[in-house]
């Protein structure tokens, strides 16, 4: 159990988000991160997820090495 969103979404295979002591969302990290109900629970998506969406990556990436790989595949800068 953690309140560290970055850690939870980077390391977990399954995520449960509680709101007022009850399960609000449950699923794999990418599904939960993409669910609009996440912010209703007072949780902001991870920085990597927001960056991925801002760059138009679909599906969003979970780690820096995945981001670099996606950018290389697009022919974009990686440094």
One Martini backbone bead per residue (centre of mass of N, CA, C, O) as a GRO file, in nm:
protein
   79
    1UNK     BB    1   0.098   0.036   0.021
    2UNK     BB    2   0.034   0.366  -0.129
    3UNK     BB    3   0.072   0.733  -0.206
    4UNK     BB    4   0.265   0.676  -0.450
    5UNK     BB    5   0.198   0.707  -0.771
    6UNK     BB    6   0.457   0.644  -0.920
    7UNK     BB    7   0.517   0.374  -0.782
    8UNK     BB    8   0.254   0.224  -0.835
    9UNK     BB    9   0.260   0.255  -1.159
   10UNK     BB   10   0.554   0.129  -1.199
   11UNK     BB   11   0.516  -0.162  -1.018
   12UNK     BB   12   0.231  -0.243  -1.082
   13UNK     BB   13  -0.032  -0.464  -1.203
   14UNK     BB   14  -0.224  -0.351  -0.976
   15UNK     BB   15  -0.492  -0.111  -0.898
   16UNK     BB   16  -0.616   0.069  -0.607
   17UNK     BB   17  -0.873   0.311  -0.554
   18UNK     BB   18  -0.958   0.520  -0.295
   19UNK     BB   19  -1.281   0.646  -0.157
   20UNK     BB   20  -1.388   0.684   0.140
   21UNK     BB   21  -1.303   0.362   0.191
   22UNK     BB   22  -1.354   0.291  -0.115
   23UNK     BB   23  -1.379   0.149  -0.409
   24UNK     BB   24  -1.322   0.331  -0.717
   25UNK     BB   25  -1.072   0.174  -0.847
   26UNK     BB   26  -0.978  -0.100  -1.081
   27UNK     BB   27  -0.660  -0.217  -1.220
   28UNK     BB   28  -0.463  -0.150  -1.447
   29UNK     BB   29  -0.264   0.117  -1.470
   30UNK     BB   30  -0.355   0.227  -1.752
   31UNK     BB   31  -0.659   0.224  -1.701
   32UNK     BB   32  -0.663   0.403  -1.450
   33UNK     BB   33  -0.511   0.652  -1.570
   34UNK     BB   34  -0.748   0.686  -1.804
   35UNK     BB   35  -0.952   0.751  -1.583
   36UNK     BB   36  -1.161   1.011  -1.487
   37UNK     BB   37  -1.206   0.908  -1.182
   38UNK     BB   38  -0.931   0.968  -1.055
   39UNK     BB   39  -0.972   1.277  -0.983
   40UNK     BB   40  -1.213   1.228  -0.785
   41UNK     BB   41  -0.994   1.095  -0.574
   42UNK     BB   42  -0.735   1.296  -0.583
   43UNK     BB   43  -0.577   1.183  -0.841
   44UNK     BB   44  -0.290   1.210  -1.022
   45UNK     BB   45  -0.129   1.147  -1.274
   46UNK     BB   46   0.150   1.064  -1.380
   47UNK     BB   47   0.404   1.214  -1.530
   48UNK     BB   48   0.444   1.005  -1.759
   49UNK     BB   49   0.152   1.005  -1.853
   50UNK     BB   50   0.126   1.305  -1.921
   51UNK     BB   51   0.360   1.312  -2.122
   52UNK     BB   52   0.252   1.104  -2.319
   53UNK     BB   53  -0.005   1.257  -2.393
   54UNK     BB   54   0.141   1.521  -2.488
   55UNK     BB   55   0.296   1.336  -2.722
   56UNK     BB   56   0.085   1.113  -2.836
   57UNK     BB   57   0.099   0.846  -2.681
   58UNK     BB   58  -0.009   0.510  -2.798
   59UNK     BB   59   0.048   0.403  -2.543
   60UNK     BB   60   0.138   0.486  -2.259
   61UNK     BB   61   0.407   0.523  -2.057
   62UNK     BB   62   0.607   0.412  -1.758
   63UNK     BB   63   0.903   0.474  -1.872
   64UNK     BB   64   1.187   0.616  -1.987
   65UNK     BB   65   1.274   0.388  -2.183
   66UNK     BB   66   1.003   0.387  -2.335
   67UNK     BB   67   1.014   0.678  -2.429
   68UNK     BB   68   1.273   0.658  -2.592
   69UNK     BB   69   1.173   0.440  -2.786
   70UNK     BB   70   0.935   0.602  -2.905
   71UNK     BB   71   1.103   0.843  -3.009
   72UNK     BB   72   1.286   0.683  -3.196
   73UNK     BB   73   1.055   0.564  -3.373
   74UNK     BB   74   0.975   0.871  -3.462
   75UNK     BB   75   1.251   1.049  -3.485
   76UNK     BB   76   1.313   1.178  -3.221
   77UNK     BB   77   1.429   1.322  -2.956
   78UNK     BB   78   1.660   1.195  -2.669
   79UNK     BB   79   1.832   1.471  -2.541
   0.00000   0.00000   0.00000
